XYZ file of N, CA and C in Angstrom:
558
model
N -119.522 -116.846 13.717
C -118.200 -116.560 13.188
C -117.588 -115.394 13.963
N -116.325 -115.535 14.354
C -115.633 -114.499 15.104
C -115.197 -113.372 14.163
N -115.196 -112.158 14.688
C -114.694 -111.021 13.928
C -113.168 -111.096 13.887
N -112.607 -110.675 12.778
C -111.150 -110.653 12.656
C -110.621 -109.484 13.477
N -109.617 -109.734 14.266
C -109.043 -108.728 15.146
C -108.185 -107.740 14.340
N -108.070 -106.523 14.855
C -107.341 -105.460 14.156
C -105.895 -105.849 13.841
N -105.138 -106.455 14.776
C -103.772 -106.849 14.405
C -103.732 -107.804 13.201
N -104.669 -108.721 13.141
C -104.711 -109.642 11.993
C -105.095 -108.897 10.718
N -106.010 -107.945 10.838
C -106.384 -107.129 9.674
C -105.180 -106.340 9.159
N -104.363 -105.840 10.072
C -103.155 -105.121 9.658
C -102.186 -106.045 8.916
N -102.067 -107.271 9.384
C -101.208 -108.240 8.705
C -101.743 -108.534 7.310
N -103.055 -108.726 7.203
C -103.669 -108.976 5.887
C -103.525 -107.754 4.977
N -103.625 -106.555 5.551
C -103.409 -105.323 4.789
C -101.988 -105.296 4.241
N -101.012 -105.700 5.067
C -99.617 -105.758 4.628
C -99.465 -106.723 3.455
N -100.149 -107.845 3.509
C -100.117 -108.795 2.393
C -100.720 -108.172 1.144
N -101.801 -107.433 1.293
C -102.442 -106.736 0.174
C -101.481 -105.722 -0.454
N -100.631 -105.096 0.354
C -99.709 -104.081 -0.148
C -98.609 -104.657 -1.042
N -98.335 -105.952 -0.928
C -97.255 -106.555 -1.732
C -97.519 -106.395 -3.226
N -98.661 -106.865 -3.762
C -98.861 -106.656 -5.205
C -98.977 -105.179 -5.579
N -99.408 -104.346 -4.635
C -99.501 -102.915 -4.916
C -98.103 -102.339 -5.142
N -97.150 -102.648 -4.249
C -95.817 -102.071 -4.460
C -95.113 -102.687 -5.659
N -95.457 -103.915 -6.025
C -94.878 -104.517 -7.234
C -95.362 -103.758 -8.469
N -96.662 -103.507 -8.551
C -97.219 -102.789 -9.706
C -96.644 -101.373 -9.780
N -96.604 -100.672 -8.656
C -96.099 -99.300 -8.645
C -94.628 -99.270 -9.066
N -93.856 -100.252 -8.647
C -92.427 -100.316 -8.986
C -92.214 -100.273 -10.496
N -93.092 -100.923 -11.256
C -92.917 -101.014 -12.706
C -93.636 -99.909 -13.489
N -94.275 -98.978 -12.793
C -94.922 -97.879 -13.505
C -93.855 -97.007 -14.171
N -94.159 -96.513 -15.373
C -93.151 -95.741 -16.120
C -93.116 -94.255 -15.739
N -93.064 -93.974 -14.455
C -93.034 -92.592 -13.984
C -91.817 -92.394 -13.092
N -91.294 -91.192 -13.072
C -90.119 -90.886 -12.265
C -90.351 -91.068 -10.772
N -91.589 -90.926 -10.329
C -91.900 -91.041 -8.911
C -92.167 -92.470 -8.461
N -92.164 -93.421 -9.377
C -92.549 -94.799 -9.049
C -91.663 -95.410 -7.956
N -90.365 -95.162 -8.003
C -89.465 -95.759 -7.008
C -89.728 -95.210 -5.605
N -89.939 -93.911 -5.518
C -90.188 -93.296 -4.205
C -91.514 -93.790 -3.629
N -92.529 -93.895 -4.461
C -93.831 -94.367 -3.983
C -93.752 -95.847 -3.600
N -93.009 -96.627 -4.367
C -92.800 -98.035 -4.007
C -92.167 -98.136 -2.627
N -91.140 -97.336 -2.387
C -90.463 -97.337 -1.081
C -91.419 -96.901 0.025
N -92.262 -95.919 -0.262
C -93.229 -95.450 0.736
C -94.242 -96.542 1.079
N -94.703 -97.265 0.073
C -95.653 -98.365 0.305
C -94.977 -99.464 1.128
N -93.742 -99.789 0.776
C -92.991 -100.802 1.527
C -92.780 -100.344 2.968
N -92.458 -99.066 3.150
C -92.272 -98.519 4.506
C -93.580 -98.591 5.295
N -94.697 -98.259 4.648
C -96.003 -98.368 5.307
C -96.262 -99.810 5.736
N -95.942 -100.744 4.861
C -96.112 -102.161 5.197
C -95.235 -102.526 6.396
N -94.004 -102.027 6.411
C -93.118 -102.283 7.542
C -93.662 -101.707 8.839
N -94.252 -100.532 8.759
C -94.856 -99.937 9.960
C -96.043 -100.758 10.451
N -96.831 -101.296 9.534
C -97.961 -102.131 9.970
C -97.459 -103.405 10.635
N -96.273 -103.871 10.243
C -95.689 -105.047 10.887
C -95.415 -104.741 12.356
N -94.806 -103.595 12.609
C -94.548 -103.202 13.989
C -95.868 -102.977 14.730
N -96.805 -102.277 14.084
C -98.057 -101.906 14.739
C -98.916 -103.125 15.067
N -98.995 -104.091 14.162
C -99.852 -105.252 14.466
C -99.319 -106.030 15.669
N -97.997 -106.169 15.774
C -97.421 -106.851 16.925
C -97.642 -106.080 18.215
N -97.448 -104.769 18.132
C -97.652 -103.921 19.307
C -99.099 -104.005 19.795
N -100.054 -103.859 18.872
C -101.466 -103.897 19.253
C -101.880 -105.277 19.766
N -101.377 -106.324 19.138
C -101.730 -107.681 19.581
C -101.292 -107.898 21.028
N -100.078 -107.424 21.355
C -99.602 -107.576 22.736
C -100.356 -106.650 23.688
N -100.528 -105.395 23.295
C -101.174 -104.411 24.169
C -102.632 -104.787 24.461
N -103.342 -105.263 23.446
C -104.761 -105.591 23.598
C -104.978 -107.069 23.928
N -103.888 -107.804 24.132
C -103.966 -109.243 24.428
C -104.775 -109.976 23.352
N -104.428 -109.684 22.090
C -105.123 -110.291 20.966
C -104.200 -111.192 20.149
N -103.174 -111.741 20.801
C -102.308 -112.678 20.090
C -103.116 -113.934 19.771
N -102.985 -114.402 18.549
C -103.674 -115.623 18.147
C -102.680 -116.551 17.474
N -102.999 -117.820 17.420
C -102.128 -118.774 16.716
C -102.071 -118.433 15.236
N -103.228 -118.042 14.674
C -103.255 -117.672 13.260
C -102.369 -116.454 13.000
N -102.458 -115.455 13.864
C -101.624 -114.266 13.727
C -100.145 -114.586 13.870
N -99.822 -115.459 14.823
C -98.428 -115.869 15.027
C -97.888 -116.610 13.812
N -98.761 -117.312 13.101
C -98.364 -117.998 11.869
C -98.267 -117.003 10.712
N -99.312 -116.181 10.545
C -99.430 -115.323 9.372
C -98.399 -114.201 9.349
N -98.137 -113.576 10.475
C -97.252 -112.415 10.526
C -95.870 -112.684 9.926
N -95.141 -113.712 10.368
C -93.814 -113.928 9.773
C -93.877 -114.381 8.314
N -94.946 -115.070 7.936
C -95.083 -115.489 6.537
C -95.224 -114.259 5.643
N -96.083 -113.337 6.047
C -96.285 -112.116 5.262
C -94.996 -111.293 5.220
N -94.278 -111.229 6.339
C -93.000 -110.508 6.355
C -92.035 -111.089 5.328
N -91.944 -112.393 5.285
C -91.027 -113.053 4.358
C -91.455 -112.830 2.908
N -92.742 -112.884 2.657
C -93.257 -112.626 1.304
C -92.911 -111.198 0.886
N -93.154 -110.269 1.773
C -92.903 -108.858 1.492
C -91.426 -108.612 1.173
N -90.545 -109.128 2.009
C -89.108 -108.929 1.809
C -88.630 -109.648 0.541
N -89.091 -110.866 0.332
C -88.668 -111.616 -0.861
C -89.094 -110.892 -2.141
N -90.326 -110.405 -2.185
C -90.778 -109.668 -3.369
C -89.938 -108.415 -3.585
N -89.671 -107.665 -2.514
C -88.873 -106.447 -2.645
C -87.465 -106.764 -3.150
N -86.866 -107.815 -2.619
C -85.517 -108.189 -3.065
C -85.512 -108.636 -4.522
N -86.530 -109.374 -4.923
C -86.620 -109.799 -6.329
C -86.778 -108.574 -7.235
N -87.592 -107.604 -6.819
C -87.726 -106.376 -7.605
C -86.375 -105.690 -7.758
N -85.641 -105.575 -6.666
C -84.341 -104.903 -6.725
C -83.364 -105.653 -7.627
N -83.344 -106.969 -7.508
C -82.426 -107.765 -8.331
C -82.825 -107.688 -9.809
N -84.096 -107.459 -10.085
C -84.551 -107.389 -11.484
C -84.063 -106.130 -12.189
N -83.612 -105.140 -11.434
C -83.073 -103.923 -12.033
C -81.690 -104.228 -12.614
N -81.487 -103.973 -13.900
C -80.196 -104.313 -14.518
C -78.987 -103.692 -13.827
N -79.126 -102.509 -13.288
C -77.988 -101.837 -12.657
C -77.780 -102.241 -11.200
N -78.626 -103.119 -10.681
C -78.502 -103.546 -9.290
C -78.158 -105.037 -9.182
N -77.544 -105.593 -10.212
C -77.250 -107.027 -10.234
C -76.394 -107.473 -9.049
N -75.551 -106.595 -8.532
C -74.654 -106.958 -7.428
C -75.396 -107.117 -6.105
N -76.667 -106.815 -6.099
C -77.487 -107.023 -4.914
C -77.969 -108.479 -4.862
N -77.722 -109.234 -5.917
C -78.166 -110.631 -5.964
C -77.568 -111.465 -4.831
N -76.325 -111.209 -4.470
C -75.680 -112.012 -3.419
C -76.357 -111.818 -2.061
N -76.485 -110.577 -1.558
C -77.176 -110.452 -0.268
C -78.645 -110.859 -0.356
N -79.285 -110.615 -1.497
C -80.693 -111.020 -1.653
C -80.828 -112.531 -1.540
N -79.943 -113.267 -2.199
C -79.992 -114.730 -2.137
C -79.709 -115.220 -0.718
N -78.762 -114.600 -0.053
C -78.445 -114.987 1.332
C -79.670 -114.783 2.221
N -80.288 -113.628 2.101
C -81.443 -113.303 2.950
C -82.600 -114.257 2.675
N -82.913 -114.495 1.405
C -84.037 -115.381 1.064
C -83.741 -116.818 1.495
N -82.532 -117.294 1.251
C -82.184 -118.669 1.649
C -82.217 -118.832 3.163
N -81.743 -117.841 3.891
C -81.787 -117.908 5.350
C -83.222 -118.011 5.840
N -84.111 -117.248 5.234
C -85.513 -117.285 5.652
C -86.111 -118.678 5.432
N -85.737 -119.309 4.345
C -86.224 -120.669 4.074
C -85.666 -121.638 5.110
N -84.365 -121.553 5.370
C -83.722 -122.462 6.326
C -84.306 -122.280 7.728
N -84.423 -121.047 8.178
C -84.914 -120.802 9.537
C -86.394 -121.182 9.653
N -87.178 -120.927 8.618
C -88.595 -121.336 8.651
C -88.715 -122.852 8.742
N -87.922 -123.552 7.950
C -87.945 -125.015 8.001
C -87.463 -125.513 9.360
N -86.434 -124.876 9.893
C -85.910 -125.250 11.208
C -86.973 -125.059 12.292
N -87.657 -123.926 12.245
C -88.707 -123.671 13.237
C -89.838 -124.689 13.113
N -90.204 -125.025 11.890
C -91.266 -126.022 11.697
C -90.831 -127.371 12.259
N -89.614 -127.774 11.956
C -89.104 -129.053 12.449
C -89.005 -129.045 13.968
N -88.468 -127.962 14.544
C -88.337 -127.875 16.000
C -89.718 -127.887 16.661
N -90.686 -127.308 16.005
C -92.050 -127.337 16.527
C -92.586 -128.765 16.562
N -92.277 -129.538 15.528
C -92.737 -130.935 15.462
C -92.146 -131.784 16.579
N -90.932 -131.437 17.015
C -90.317 -132.229 18.087
C -90.504 -131.562 19.452
N -91.362 -130.527 19.503
C -91.690 -129.881 20.766
C -90.650 -128.909 21.286
N -89.792 -128.408 20.422
C -88.709 -127.509 20.841
C -88.806 -126.137 20.167
N -89.979 -125.731 19.746
C -90.170 -124.478 19.003
C -89.637 -123.268 19.776
N -89.829 -123.256 21.078
C -89.414 -122.101 21.887
C -87.905 -121.880 21.835
N -87.139 -122.932 21.585
C -85.680 -122.780 21.568
C -85.184 -122.046 20.318
N -86.037 -121.886 19.311
C -85.649 -121.137 18.106
C -86.578 -119.939 17.891
N -87.001 -119.337 18.995
C -87.820 -118.127 18.913
C -86.956 -116.974 18.409
N -87.604 -115.933 17.927
C -86.890 -114.770 17.409
C -85.986 -114.199 18.494
N -84.735 -113.898 18.108
C -83.792 -113.346 19.081
C -83.453 -111.896 18.725
N -82.645 -111.277 19.563
C -82.299 -109.873 19.398
C -81.587 -109.616 18.073
N -80.652 -110.474 17.703
C -79.917 -110.299 16.442
C -80.890 -110.337 15.269
N -81.882 -111.222 15.334
C -82.891 -111.295 14.278
C -83.676 -110.005 14.148
N -83.972 -109.377 15.273
C -84.706 -108.108 15.248
C -83.844 -106.980 14.660
N -82.576 -106.943 15.049
C -81.663 -105.933 14.495
C -81.491 -106.159 12.996
N -81.312 -107.418 12.612
C -81.182 -107.754 11.193
C -82.387 -107.288 10.416
N -83.574 -107.526 10.948
C -84.797 -107.134 10.262
C -84.866 -105.616 10.101
N -84.538 -104.873 11.148
C -84.587 -103.410 11.074
C -83.619 -102.881 10.016
N -82.386 -103.375 10.021
C -81.389 -102.919 9.044
C -81.798 -103.318 7.633
N -82.307 -104.523 7.498
C -82.757 -105.024 6.196
C -83.887 -104.149 5.649
N -84.849 -103.804 6.498
C -85.980 -102.981 6.048
C -85.504 -101.592 5.632
N -84.608 -100.992 6.409
C -84.079 -99.670 6.051
C -83.353 -99.749 4.714
N -82.519 -100.773 4.540
C -81.773 -100.938 3.295
C -82.719 -101.086 2.106
N -83.740 -101.901 2.251
C -84.678 -102.121 1.149
C -85.429 -100.834 0.827
N -85.858 -100.106 1.848
C -86.570 -98.843 1.607
C -85.675 -97.875 0.840
N -84.427 -97.750 1.273
C -83.487 -96.840 0.601
C -83.279 -97.281 -0.849
N -83.033 -98.568 -1.057
C -82.755 -99.054 -2.415
C -83.979 -98.980 -3.322
N -85.171 -99.173 -2.770
C -86.382 -99.033 -3.572
C -86.625 -97.572 -3.953
N -86.254 -96.655 -3.080
C -86.571 -95.237 -3.273
C -85.728 -94.560 -4.341
N -84.521 -95.055 -4.540
C -83.625 -94.350 -5.452
C -83.757 -94.871 -6.876
N -83.422 -94.020 -7.793
C -83.329 -94.422 -9.191
C -82.039 -95.220 -9.320
N -82.123 -96.465 -9.813
C -80.911 -97.298 -9.863
C -79.810 -96.753 -10.766
N -80.110 -95.742 -11.561
C -79.080 -95.143 -12.405
C -78.337 -94.015 -11.696
N -78.852 -93.600 -10.551
C -78.207 -92.497 -9.833
C -77.431 -93.040 -8.637
N -76.156 -93.098 -8.787
C -75.310 -93.570 -7.699
C -74.954 -92.376 -6.830
N -75.176 -92.497 -5.567
C -74.871 -91.409 -4.647
C -74.810 -91.953 -3.237
N -74.815 -91.037 -2.273
C -74.687 -91.406 -0.875
C -75.781 -92.390 -0.446
N -77.037 -92.078 -0.779
C -78.134 -92.942 -0.344
C -78.050 -94.317 -0.986
N -77.692 -94.347 -2.257
C -77.550 -95.631 -2.944
C -76.497 -96.489 -2.242
N -75.328 -95.921 -2.007
C -74.261 -96.690 -1.374
C -74.594 -97.041 0.074
N -75.327 -96.160 0.747
C -75.769 -96.469 2.110
C -76.690 -97.682 2.110
N -77.658 -97.695 1.193
C -78.584 -98.828 1.086
C -77.853 -100.108 0.726
N -76.918 -99.994 -0.184
C -76.120 -101.123 -0.628
C -75.318 -101.709 0.540
N -74.626 -100.857 1.289
C -73.828 -101.314 2.431
C -74.725 -101.899 3.516
N -75.844 -101.246 3.787
C -76.773 -101.761 4.800
C -77.326 -103.130 4.409
N -77.586 -103.328 3.120
C -78.111 -104.633 2.686
C -77.056 -105.729 2.869
N -75.819 -105.435 2.554
C -74.746 -106.411 2.785
C -74.553 -106.667 4.286
N -74.672 -105.615 5.095
C -74.570 -105.781 6.549
C -75.730 -106.643 7.052
N -76.929 -106.393 6.530
C -78.096 -107.211 6.903
C -77.867 -108.669 6.506
N -77.243 -108.892 5.358
C -76.950 -110.271 4.925
C -75.976 -110.940 5.890
N -74.982 -110.192 6.374
C -74.044 -110.758 7.362
C -74.766 -111.082 8.666
N -75.621 -110.177 9.125
C -76.407 -110.452 10.337
C -77.351 -111.634 10.111
N -77.836 -111.761 8.894
C -78.703 -112.877 8.524
C -77.968 -114.196 8.712
N -76.738 -114.252 8.214
C -75.938 -115.473 8.367
C -75.637 -115.742 9.845
N -75.306 -114.689 10.562
C -74.988 -114.826 11.993
C -76.200 -115.352 12.748
N -77.371 -114.760 12.518
C -78.557 -115.210 13.256
C -78.931 -116.639 12.857
N -78.747 -116.997 11.580
C -79.030 -118.366 11.162
C -78.097 -119.342 11.883
N -76.833 -118.978 11.984
C -75.883 -119.842 12.693
C -76.267 -119.981 14.170
N -76.753 -118.898 14.769
C -77.186 -118.969 16.166
C -78.371 -119.924 16.314
N -79.326 -119.840 15.380
C -80.474 -120.745 15.424
C -80.034 -122.197 15.238
N -79.141 -122.421 14.276
C -78.666 -123.784 14.022
C -77.873 -124.325 15.211
N -77.074 -123.473 15.853
C -76.315 -123.887 17.034
C -77.263 -124.301 18.161
N -78.326 -123.516 18.336
C -79.318 -123.852 19.374
C -80.005 -125.179 19.070
N -80.296 -125.414 17.807
C -81.014 -126.624 17.409
C -80.098 -127.844 17.282
N -78.798 -127.629 17.179
C -77.840 -128.711 16.898
C -77.999 -129.930 17.818
N -78.177 -129.768 19.125
C -78.312 -130.952 19.985
C -79.508 -131.835 19.619
N -80.470 -131.287 18.893
C -81.651 -132.049 18.487
C -81.485 -132.786 17.171
N -80.383 -132.495 16.472
C -80.152 -133.165 15.191
C -79.667 -134.584 15.424
N -80.273 -135.499 14.734
C -79.824 -136.891 14.755
C -79.595 -137.287 13.298
N -78.345 -137.316 12.916
C -78.010 -137.621 11.538
C -78.095 -139.123 11.302
N -78.724 -139.468 10.199
C -78.797 -140.872 9.835
C -80.071 -141.566 10.141
């Protein structure tokens, strides 16, 4: 049996952190939101680190290439659901739904394009990377604040999340445009 490589272990660690930040989010302590944001930020850093190490050490694997984006989507979806569950953050439902739906559409598109041998044409692009960075910052900010305290950071997180949702739609349209010649309706 082969040993699991460090980049894959980091990805699995990130998956382990998801239920941890969910539990911490619901703890009845004033510090719960800040610690939740810190755990989410740590998970985000492991996302960057596992990719960096996999490339640097030439440890890219098919399993890692599959697992990494799945764990990212799980992590973001859980964080968005937590935020939407806060009664005072109901207006975040629109960008959260856009982001989650886009992830489903693009994942399905990539799977389909892979089946027809065109997976490389829907590889992650620059806009997707910018969207992810802005989305992660927005989620960290929104997780960290008390939803009853409206202030600069709250509005910054709110605006960044809506901006991430717009970039999400833009990147999805770019992926669909690239894949369009492969669509055969009917």
